[in-house]
CSV table of C-alpha atoms and ligand atoms in Angstrom, one decimal:
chain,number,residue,atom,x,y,z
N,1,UNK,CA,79.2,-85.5,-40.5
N,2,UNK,CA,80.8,-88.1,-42.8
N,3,UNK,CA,81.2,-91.5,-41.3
N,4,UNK,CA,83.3,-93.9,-43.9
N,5,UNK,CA,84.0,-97.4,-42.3
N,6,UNK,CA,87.7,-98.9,-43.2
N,7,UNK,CA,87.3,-102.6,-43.1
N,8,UNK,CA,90.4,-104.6,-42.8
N,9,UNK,CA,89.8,-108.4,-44.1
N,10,UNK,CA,90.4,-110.8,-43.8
N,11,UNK,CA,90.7,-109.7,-39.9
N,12,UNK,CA,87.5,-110.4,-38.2
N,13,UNK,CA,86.3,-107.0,-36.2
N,14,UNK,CA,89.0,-105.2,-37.6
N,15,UNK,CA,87.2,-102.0,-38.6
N,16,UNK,CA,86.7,-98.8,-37.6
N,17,UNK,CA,85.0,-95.6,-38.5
N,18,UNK,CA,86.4,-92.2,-40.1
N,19,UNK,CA,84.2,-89.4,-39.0
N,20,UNK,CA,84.5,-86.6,-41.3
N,21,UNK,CA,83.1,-82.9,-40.4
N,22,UNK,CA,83.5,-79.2,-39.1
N,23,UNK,CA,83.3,-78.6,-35.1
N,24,UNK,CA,84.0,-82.6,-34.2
N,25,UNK,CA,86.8,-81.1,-31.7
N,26,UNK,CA,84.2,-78.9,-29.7
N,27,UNK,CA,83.9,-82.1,-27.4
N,28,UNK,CA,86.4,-84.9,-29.0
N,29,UNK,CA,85.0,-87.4,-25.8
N,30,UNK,CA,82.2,-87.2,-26.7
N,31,UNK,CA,82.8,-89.3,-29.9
N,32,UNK,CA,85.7,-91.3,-29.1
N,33,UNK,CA,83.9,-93.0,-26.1
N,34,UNK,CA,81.9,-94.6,-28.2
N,35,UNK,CA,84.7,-96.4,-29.8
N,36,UNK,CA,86.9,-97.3,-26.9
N,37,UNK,CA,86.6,-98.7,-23.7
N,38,UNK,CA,89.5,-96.9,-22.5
N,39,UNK,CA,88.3,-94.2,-19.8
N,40,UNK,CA,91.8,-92.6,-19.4
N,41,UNK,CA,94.0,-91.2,-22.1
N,42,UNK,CA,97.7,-90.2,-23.2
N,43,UNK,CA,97.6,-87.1,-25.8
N,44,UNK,CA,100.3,-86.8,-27.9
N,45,UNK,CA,101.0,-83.8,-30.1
N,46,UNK,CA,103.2,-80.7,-30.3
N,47,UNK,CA,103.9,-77.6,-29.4
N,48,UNK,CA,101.8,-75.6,-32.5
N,49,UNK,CA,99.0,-78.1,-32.4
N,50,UNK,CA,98.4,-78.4,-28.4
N,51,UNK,CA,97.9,-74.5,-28.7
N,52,UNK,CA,96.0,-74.3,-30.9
N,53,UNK,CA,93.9,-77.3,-30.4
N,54,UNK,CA,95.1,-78.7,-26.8
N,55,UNK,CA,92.7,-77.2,-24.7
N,56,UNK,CA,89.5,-79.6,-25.1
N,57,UNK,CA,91.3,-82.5,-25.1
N,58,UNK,CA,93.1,-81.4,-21.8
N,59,UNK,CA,91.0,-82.9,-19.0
N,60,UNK,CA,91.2,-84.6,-15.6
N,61,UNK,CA,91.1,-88.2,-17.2
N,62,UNK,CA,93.7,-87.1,-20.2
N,63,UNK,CA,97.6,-86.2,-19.6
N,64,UNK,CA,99.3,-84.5,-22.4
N,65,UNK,CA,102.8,-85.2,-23.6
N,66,UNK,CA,104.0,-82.1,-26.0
N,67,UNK,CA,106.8,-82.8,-28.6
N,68,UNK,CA,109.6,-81.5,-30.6
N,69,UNK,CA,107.5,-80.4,-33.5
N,70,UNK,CA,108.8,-81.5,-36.9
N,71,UNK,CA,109.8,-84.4,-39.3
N,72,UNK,CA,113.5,-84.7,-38.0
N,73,UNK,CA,112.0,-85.3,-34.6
N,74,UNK,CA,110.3,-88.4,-35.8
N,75,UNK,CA,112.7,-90.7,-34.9
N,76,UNK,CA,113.7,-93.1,-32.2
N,77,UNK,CA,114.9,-91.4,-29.3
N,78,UNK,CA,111.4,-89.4,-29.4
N,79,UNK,CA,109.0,-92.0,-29.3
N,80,UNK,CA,111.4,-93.1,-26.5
N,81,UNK,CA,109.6,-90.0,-24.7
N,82,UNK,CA,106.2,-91.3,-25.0
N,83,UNK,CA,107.2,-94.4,-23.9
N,84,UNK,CA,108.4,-93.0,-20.7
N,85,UNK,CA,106.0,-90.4,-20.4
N,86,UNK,CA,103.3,-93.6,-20.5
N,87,UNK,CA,105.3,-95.6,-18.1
N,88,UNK,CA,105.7,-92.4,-15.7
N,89,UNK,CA,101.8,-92.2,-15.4
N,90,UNK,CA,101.2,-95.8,-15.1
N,91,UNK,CA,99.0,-95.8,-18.4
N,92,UNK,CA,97.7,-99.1,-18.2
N,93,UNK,CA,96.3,-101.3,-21.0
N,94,UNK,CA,92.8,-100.7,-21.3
N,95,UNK,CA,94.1,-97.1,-21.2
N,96,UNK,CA,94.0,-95.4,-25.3
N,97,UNK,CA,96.4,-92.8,-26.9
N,98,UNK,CA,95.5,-90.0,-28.9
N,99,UNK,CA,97.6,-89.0,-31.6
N,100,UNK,CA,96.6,-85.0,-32.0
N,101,UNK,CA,99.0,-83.6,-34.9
N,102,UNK,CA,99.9,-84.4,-38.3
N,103,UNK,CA,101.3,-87.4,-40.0
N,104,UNK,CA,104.4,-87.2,-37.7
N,105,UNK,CA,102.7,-87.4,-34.6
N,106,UNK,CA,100.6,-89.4,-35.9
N,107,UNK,CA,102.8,-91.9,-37.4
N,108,UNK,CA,104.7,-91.7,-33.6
N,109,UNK,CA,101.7,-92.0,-31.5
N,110,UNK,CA,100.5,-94.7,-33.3
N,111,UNK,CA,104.0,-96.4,-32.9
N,112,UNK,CA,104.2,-96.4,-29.4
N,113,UNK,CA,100.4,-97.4,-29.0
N,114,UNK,CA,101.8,-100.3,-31.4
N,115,UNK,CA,104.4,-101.1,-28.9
N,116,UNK,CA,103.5,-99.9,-25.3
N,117,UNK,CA,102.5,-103.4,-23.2
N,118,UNK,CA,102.4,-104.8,-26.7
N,119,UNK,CA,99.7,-102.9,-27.9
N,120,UNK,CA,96.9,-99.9,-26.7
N,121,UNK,CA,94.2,-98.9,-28.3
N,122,UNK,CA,94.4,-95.8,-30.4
N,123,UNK,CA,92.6,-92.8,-31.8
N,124,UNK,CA,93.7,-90.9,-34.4
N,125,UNK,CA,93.0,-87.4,-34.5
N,126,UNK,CA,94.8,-85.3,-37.3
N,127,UNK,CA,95.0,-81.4,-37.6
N,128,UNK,CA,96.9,-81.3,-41.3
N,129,UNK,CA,95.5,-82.2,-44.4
N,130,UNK,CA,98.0,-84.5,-45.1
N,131,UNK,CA,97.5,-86.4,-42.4
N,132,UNK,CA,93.6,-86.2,-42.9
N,133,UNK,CA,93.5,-87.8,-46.5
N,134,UNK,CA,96.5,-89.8,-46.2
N,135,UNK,CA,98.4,-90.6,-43.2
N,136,UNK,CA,95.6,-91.6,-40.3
N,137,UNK,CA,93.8,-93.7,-42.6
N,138,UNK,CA,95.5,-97.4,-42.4
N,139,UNK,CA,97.4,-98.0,-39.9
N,140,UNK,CA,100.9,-97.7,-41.1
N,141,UNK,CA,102.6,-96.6,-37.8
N,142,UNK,CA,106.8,-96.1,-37.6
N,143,UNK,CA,109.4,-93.5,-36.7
N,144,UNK,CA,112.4,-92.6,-39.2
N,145,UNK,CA,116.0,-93.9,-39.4
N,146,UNK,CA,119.0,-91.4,-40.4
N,147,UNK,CA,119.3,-94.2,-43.3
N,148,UNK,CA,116.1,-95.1,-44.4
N,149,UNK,CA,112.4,-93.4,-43.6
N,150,UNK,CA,109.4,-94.9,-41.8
N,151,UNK,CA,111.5,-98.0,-41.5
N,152,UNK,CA,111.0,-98.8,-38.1
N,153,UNK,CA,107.7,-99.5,-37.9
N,154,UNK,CA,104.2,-101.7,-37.6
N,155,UNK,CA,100.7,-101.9,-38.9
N,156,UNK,CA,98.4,-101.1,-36.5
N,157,UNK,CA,95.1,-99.6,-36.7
N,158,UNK,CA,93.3,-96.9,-34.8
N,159,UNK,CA,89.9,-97.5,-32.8
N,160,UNK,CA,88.6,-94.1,-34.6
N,161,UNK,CA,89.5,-91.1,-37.1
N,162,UNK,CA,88.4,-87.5,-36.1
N,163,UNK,CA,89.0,-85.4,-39.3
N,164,UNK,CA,87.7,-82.0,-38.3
N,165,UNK,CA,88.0,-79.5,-41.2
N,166,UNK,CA,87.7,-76.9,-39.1
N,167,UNK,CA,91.7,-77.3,-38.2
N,168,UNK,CA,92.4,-77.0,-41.7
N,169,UNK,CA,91.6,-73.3,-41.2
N,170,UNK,CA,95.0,-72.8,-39.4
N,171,UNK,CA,97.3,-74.5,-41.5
N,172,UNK,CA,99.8,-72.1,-43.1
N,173,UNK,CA,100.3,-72.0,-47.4
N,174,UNK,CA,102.5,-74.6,-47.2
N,175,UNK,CA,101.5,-76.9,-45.0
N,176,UNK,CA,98.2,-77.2,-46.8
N,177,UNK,CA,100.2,-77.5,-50.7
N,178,UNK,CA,102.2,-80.4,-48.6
N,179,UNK,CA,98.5,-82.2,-48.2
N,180,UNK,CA,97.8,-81.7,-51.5
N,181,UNK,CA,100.6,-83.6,-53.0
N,182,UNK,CA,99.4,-86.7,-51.8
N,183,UNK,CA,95.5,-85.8,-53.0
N,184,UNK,CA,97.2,-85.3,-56.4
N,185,UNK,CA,98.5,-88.9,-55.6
N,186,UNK,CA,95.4,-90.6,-55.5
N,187,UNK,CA,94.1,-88.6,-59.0
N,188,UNK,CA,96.8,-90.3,-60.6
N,189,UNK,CA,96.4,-93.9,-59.1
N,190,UNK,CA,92.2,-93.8,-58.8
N,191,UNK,CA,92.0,-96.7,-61.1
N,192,UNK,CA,94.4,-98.7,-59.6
N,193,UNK,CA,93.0,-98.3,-56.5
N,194,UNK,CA,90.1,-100.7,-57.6
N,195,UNK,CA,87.4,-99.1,-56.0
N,196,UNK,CA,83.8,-100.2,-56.6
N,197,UNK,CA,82.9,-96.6,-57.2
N,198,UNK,CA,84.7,-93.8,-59.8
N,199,UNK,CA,85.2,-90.5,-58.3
N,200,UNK,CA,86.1,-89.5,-61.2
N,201,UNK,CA,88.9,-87.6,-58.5
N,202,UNK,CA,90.8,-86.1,-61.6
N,203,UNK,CA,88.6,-84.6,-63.5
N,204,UNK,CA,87.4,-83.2,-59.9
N,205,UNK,CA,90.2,-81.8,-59.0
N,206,UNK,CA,90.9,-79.8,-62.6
N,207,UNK,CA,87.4,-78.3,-62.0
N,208,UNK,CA,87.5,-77.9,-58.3
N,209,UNK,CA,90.8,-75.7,-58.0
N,210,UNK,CA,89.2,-72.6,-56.6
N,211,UNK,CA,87.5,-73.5,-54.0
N,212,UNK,CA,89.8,-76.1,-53.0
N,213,UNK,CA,92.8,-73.1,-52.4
N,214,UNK,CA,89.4,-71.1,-51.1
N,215,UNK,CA,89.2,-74.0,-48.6
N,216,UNK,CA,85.4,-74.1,-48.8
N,217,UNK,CA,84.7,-76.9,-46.5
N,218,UNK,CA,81.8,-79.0,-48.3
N,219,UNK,CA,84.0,-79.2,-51.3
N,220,UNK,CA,87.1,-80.5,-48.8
N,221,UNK,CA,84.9,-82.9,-47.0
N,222,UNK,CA,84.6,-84.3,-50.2
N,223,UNK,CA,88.0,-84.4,-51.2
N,224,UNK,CA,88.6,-85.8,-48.3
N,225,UNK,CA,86.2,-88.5,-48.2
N,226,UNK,CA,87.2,-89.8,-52.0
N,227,UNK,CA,90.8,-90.0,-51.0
N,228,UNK,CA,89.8,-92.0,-47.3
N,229,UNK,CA,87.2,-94.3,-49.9
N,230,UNK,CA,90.6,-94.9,-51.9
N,231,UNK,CA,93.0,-95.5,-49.7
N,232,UNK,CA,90.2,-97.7,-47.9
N,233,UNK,CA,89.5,-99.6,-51.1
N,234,UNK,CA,93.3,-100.7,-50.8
N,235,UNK,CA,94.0,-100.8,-47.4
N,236,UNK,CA,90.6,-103.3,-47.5
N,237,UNK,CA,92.8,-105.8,-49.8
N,238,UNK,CA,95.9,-105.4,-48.5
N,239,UNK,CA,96.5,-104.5,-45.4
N,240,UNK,CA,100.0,-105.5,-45.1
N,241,UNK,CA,101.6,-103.8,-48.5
N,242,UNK,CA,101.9,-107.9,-49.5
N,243,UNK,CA,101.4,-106.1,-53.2
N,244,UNK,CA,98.3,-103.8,-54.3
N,245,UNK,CA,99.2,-101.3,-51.1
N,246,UNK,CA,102.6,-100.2,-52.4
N,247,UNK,CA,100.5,-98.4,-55.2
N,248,UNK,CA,99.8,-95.6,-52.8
N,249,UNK,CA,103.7,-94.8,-52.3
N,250,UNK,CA,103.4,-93.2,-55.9
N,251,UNK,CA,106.4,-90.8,-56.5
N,252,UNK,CA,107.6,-92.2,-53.0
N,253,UNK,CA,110.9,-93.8,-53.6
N,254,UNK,CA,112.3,-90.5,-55.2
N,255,UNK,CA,110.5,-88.8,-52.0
N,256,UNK,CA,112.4,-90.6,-49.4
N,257,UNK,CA,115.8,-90.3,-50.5
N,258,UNK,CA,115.5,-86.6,-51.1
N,259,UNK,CA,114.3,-86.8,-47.3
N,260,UNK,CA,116.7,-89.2,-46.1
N,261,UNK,CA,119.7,-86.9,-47.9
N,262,UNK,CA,118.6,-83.9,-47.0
N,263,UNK,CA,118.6,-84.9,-43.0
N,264,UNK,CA,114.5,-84.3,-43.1
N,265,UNK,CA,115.1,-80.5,-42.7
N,266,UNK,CA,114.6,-79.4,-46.4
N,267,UNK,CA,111.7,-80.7,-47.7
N,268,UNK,CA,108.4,-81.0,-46.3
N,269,UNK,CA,107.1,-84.7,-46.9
N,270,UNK,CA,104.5,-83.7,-49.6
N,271,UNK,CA,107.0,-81.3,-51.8
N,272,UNK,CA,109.2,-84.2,-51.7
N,273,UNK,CA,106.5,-86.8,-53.0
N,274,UNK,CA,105.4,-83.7,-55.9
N,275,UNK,CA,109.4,-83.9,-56.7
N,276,UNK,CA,108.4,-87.5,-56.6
N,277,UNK,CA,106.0,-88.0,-59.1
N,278,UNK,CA,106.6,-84.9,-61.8
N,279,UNK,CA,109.9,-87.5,-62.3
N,280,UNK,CA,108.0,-90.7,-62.7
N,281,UNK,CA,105.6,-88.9,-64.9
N,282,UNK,CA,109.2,-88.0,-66.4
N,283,UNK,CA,110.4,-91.6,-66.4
N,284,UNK,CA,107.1,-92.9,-67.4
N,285,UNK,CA,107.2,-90.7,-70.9
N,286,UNK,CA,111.1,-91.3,-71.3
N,287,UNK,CA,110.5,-95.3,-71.6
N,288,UNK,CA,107.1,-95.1,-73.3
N,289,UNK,CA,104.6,-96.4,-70.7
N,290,UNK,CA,102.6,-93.3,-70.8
N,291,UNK,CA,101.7,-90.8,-73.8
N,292,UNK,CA,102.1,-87.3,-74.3
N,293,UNK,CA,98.9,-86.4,-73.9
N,294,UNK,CA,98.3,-87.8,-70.6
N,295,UNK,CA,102.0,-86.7,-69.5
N,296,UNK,CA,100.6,-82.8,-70.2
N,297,UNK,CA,97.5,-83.4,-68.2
N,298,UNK,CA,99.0,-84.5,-65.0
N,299,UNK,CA,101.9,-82.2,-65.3
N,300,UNK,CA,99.4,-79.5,-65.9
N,301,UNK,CA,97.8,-80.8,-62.4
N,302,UNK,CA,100.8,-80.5,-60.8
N,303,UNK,CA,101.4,-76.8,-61.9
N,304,UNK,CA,97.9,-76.2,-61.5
N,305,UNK,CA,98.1,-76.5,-57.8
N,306,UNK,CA,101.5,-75.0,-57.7
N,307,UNK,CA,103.2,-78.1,-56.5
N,308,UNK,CA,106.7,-78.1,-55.6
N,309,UNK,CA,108.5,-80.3,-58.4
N,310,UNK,CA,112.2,-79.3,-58.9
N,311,UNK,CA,114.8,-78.3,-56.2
N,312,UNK,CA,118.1,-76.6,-56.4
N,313,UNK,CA,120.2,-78.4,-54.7
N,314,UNK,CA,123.0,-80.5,-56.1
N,315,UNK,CA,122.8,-84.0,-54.8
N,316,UNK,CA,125.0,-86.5,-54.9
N,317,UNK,CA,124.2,-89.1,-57.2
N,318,UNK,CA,125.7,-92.4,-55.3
N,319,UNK,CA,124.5,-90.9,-52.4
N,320,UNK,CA,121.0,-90.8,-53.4
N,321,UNK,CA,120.9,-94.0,-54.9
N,322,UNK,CA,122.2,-95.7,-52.0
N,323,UNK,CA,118.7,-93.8,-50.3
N,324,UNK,CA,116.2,-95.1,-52.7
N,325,UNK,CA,118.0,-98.5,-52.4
N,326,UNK,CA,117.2,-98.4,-48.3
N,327,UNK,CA,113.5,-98.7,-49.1
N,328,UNK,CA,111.3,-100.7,-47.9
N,329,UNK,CA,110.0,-101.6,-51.6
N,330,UNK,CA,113.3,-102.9,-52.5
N,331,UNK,CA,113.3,-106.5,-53.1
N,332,UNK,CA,116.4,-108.6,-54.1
N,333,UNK,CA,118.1,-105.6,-54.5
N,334,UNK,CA,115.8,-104.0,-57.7
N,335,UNK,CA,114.2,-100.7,-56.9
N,336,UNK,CA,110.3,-101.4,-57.0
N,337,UNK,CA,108.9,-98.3,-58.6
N,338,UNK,CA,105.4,-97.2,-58.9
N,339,UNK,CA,104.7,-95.9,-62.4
N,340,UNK,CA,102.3,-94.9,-64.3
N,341,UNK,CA,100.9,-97.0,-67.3
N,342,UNK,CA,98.1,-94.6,-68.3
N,343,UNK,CA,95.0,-92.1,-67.6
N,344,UNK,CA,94.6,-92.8,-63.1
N,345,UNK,CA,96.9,-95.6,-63.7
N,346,UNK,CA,99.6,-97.3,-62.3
N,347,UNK,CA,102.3,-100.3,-62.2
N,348,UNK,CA,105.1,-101.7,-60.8
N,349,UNK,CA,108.3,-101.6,-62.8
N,350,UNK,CA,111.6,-102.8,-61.2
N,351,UNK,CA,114.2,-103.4,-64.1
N,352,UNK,CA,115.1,-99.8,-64.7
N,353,UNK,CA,118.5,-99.0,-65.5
N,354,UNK,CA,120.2,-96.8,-63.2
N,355,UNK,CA,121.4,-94.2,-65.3
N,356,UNK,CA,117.5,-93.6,-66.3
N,357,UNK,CA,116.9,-93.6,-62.8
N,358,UNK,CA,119.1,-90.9,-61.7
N,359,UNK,CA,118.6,-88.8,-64.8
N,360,UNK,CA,115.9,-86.7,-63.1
N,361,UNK,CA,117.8,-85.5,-60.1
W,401,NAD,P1,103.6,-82.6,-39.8
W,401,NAD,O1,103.0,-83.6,-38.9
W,401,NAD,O2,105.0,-82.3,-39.5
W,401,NAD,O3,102.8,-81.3,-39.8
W,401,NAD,C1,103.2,-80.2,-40.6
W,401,NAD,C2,103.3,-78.9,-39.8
W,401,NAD,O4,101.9,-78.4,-39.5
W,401,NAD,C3,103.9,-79.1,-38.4
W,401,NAD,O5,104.7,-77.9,-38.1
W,401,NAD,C4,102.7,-79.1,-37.5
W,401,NAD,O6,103.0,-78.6,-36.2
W,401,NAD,C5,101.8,-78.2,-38.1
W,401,NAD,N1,100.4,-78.3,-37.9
W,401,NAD,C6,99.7,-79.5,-37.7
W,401,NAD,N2,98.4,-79.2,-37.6
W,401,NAD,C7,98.2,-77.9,-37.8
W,401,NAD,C8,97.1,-77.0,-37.8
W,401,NAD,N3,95.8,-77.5,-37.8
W,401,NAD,N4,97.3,-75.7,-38.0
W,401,NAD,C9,98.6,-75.2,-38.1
W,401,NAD,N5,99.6,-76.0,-38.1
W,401,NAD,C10,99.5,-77.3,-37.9
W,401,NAD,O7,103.5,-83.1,-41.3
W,401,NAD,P2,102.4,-83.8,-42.2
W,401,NAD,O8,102.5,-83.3,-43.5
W,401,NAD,O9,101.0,-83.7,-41.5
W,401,NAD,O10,102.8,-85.3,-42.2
W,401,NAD,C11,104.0,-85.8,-42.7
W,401,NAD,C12,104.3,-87.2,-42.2
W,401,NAD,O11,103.3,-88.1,-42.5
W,401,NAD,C13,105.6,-87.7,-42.7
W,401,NAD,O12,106.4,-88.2,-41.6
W,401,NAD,C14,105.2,-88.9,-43.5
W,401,NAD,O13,106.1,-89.9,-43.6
W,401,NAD,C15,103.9,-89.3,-42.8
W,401,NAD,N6,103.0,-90.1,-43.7
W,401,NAD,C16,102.5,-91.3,-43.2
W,401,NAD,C17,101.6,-92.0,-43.9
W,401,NAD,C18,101.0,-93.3,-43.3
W,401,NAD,O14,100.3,-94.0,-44.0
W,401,NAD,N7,101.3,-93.5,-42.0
W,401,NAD,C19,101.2,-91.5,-45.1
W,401,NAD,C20,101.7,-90.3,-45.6
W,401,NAD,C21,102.6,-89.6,-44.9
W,402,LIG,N1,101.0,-93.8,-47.5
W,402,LIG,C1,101.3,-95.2,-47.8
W,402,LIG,C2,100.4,-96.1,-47.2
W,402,LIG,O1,99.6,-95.8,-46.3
W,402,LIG,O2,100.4,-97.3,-47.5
């Protein structure tokens, strides 16, 4: 078993462990009491995931709530359900939720551990490899508006991760190409991500294809363990996307408003963030801050692992740009993109001119 420690600074005792592994869900308790002093817990997860993973985490000191399952649940009158769920079985404080899904139910869970008597402790368990490289990891907790994603929201940090591989197993085609998106994300921002250590994660994954889609499992532990050491690295520095953190929203601000216009019901989160970057790459070779060269490689990445990155849908253009103006990035009114200035590298650009912008939708 992996164990990768996420430190938050400048918070004192703010840190907390990422255990990495196969079989860690044969007896969950048995690792997360060493990381809480809760002794009675709320699970949280959906339909899908509580049967096929529900059972061990079903005890007599555990009560299960079981959701909606998908993104356009993620919303406000849903964590409402938690919240009453908690209040209904007089969950008390030292009491600790359990976030047992993906990035939505994570994202939710956390939110209402966040919120409920002004705060609970956590732990973060996610089935999805999204949600194992990318969303557990940080402590970025909200629910979605109709107008504007993840916006209402918190930072708050789990006790504990439990990425078992093993629930990788059971993901369908799709839901595993939606987890690779964002892995693709952190080849393309590695440098950025000012690590003390290079992964060399690109190179890795143009050589590592095969067994990736084979889902050999020392090879994904690894994958797996590079992205949660990035998004560490920069979670580490900035905690509270003051600056540095906004890097890992790469191909992010084209990825919500495709969500946010297409009611979250079309796209999966990750197809919208590979929609996402293959136009900043786009962007990014239009005005000149990367070469060709480098353009053809990452592209090539994308295709390589058979990314989503074009759509058929017309959209309407105001429409959309009214989206990507909703988020949370926007500052004074300029879009804040994420683009990328060269080979794993990245940088913020805000005075792009509209019609540039809306030239790749
Ligand atoms: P998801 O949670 O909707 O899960 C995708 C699908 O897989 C669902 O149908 C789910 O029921 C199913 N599923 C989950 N585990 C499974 C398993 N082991 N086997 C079979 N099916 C399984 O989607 P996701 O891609 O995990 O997460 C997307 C969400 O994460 C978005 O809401 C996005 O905004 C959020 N996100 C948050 C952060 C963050 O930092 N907090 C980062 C990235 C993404
Ligand atoms: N996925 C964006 C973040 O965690 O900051």
């Amino acid at each position: 078993m992996e164990n990768i420690q996420v430190k938050i600074n400048p918070t004192p005792g703010s840190s907390y462990p990422i255990l990495i592994g196969e079989n860690l869900l044969d007896n969950p308790y048995e690792l997360i009491k060493n990381y809480t002093r809760a002794n009675r817990f709320l699970v949280v997860t959906n339909e899908k995931v509580f049967s096929l993973y529900g059972s061990t985490f079903d005890t007599d000191f555990a009560e299960v709530i079981v959701l909606p399952d998908g993104e356009e649940y993620k919303n406000i009158e849903v964590l409402g359900l938690i919240i009453d769920k908690a209040l209904k079985l007089k969950i008390e404080r030292k009491d600790a939720i359990i976030a047992l899904g993906g990035g939505v139910i994570g994202d939710m869970a956390g939110f209402a551990a966040a919120i409920y008597q002004r705060g609970i402790d956590y732990i973060q368990v996610p089935t999805t490899l999204l949600a194992q490289v990318d969303s557990s990891v940080g402590g970025k907790v909200a629910v979605n508006h109709k107008l504007s994603k993840n916006v209402i929201g918190s930072f708050y940090q789990p006790k504990l991760v439990i990425a078992d591989t093993n629930t990788l197993n059971t993901l369908d085609d799709r839901q595993f190409k939606t987890g690779l998106s964002e892995v693709l994300k952190y080849a393309f921002i590695e440098k950025s991500c000012k690590a003390d250590v290079d992964y060399h994660f690109f190179e890795f994954l143009e050589t590592h294809r095969n067994e990736i889609f084979s889902k050999n499992h020392e090879v994904l532990k690894k994958l797996i363990k590079i992205c949660c050491l990035l998004k560490s690295s920069v979670v580490n520095k900035d905690e509270k996307e003051k600056g540095l953190r906004a890097i890992l929203n790469f191909g992010h601000t084209y990825a919500h408003a495709l969500e946010i216009v297409t009611d979250y019901r079309y796209f999966t989160h990750g197809e919208a963030v590979s929609i996402g970057m293959k136009i900043i790459f786009d962007l990014a070779l239009e005005t000149g801050t990367i070469n060709r060269d480098y353009y053809n490689r990452a592209t090539k990445l994308l295709s390589d692992y058979n990314l989503v990155t074009d759509f058929q849908i017309k959209l309407d253009e105001e429409l959309f740009y009214d989206a990507m103006k909703s988020d949370k990035k926007v500052s004074d009114g300029n879009i804040n993109f994420v683009m990328p200035v060269g080979f794993k590298e990245v940088a913020f650009k805000n005075n792009i001119d509209k019609k540039y912008i809306l030239s790749g939708i």
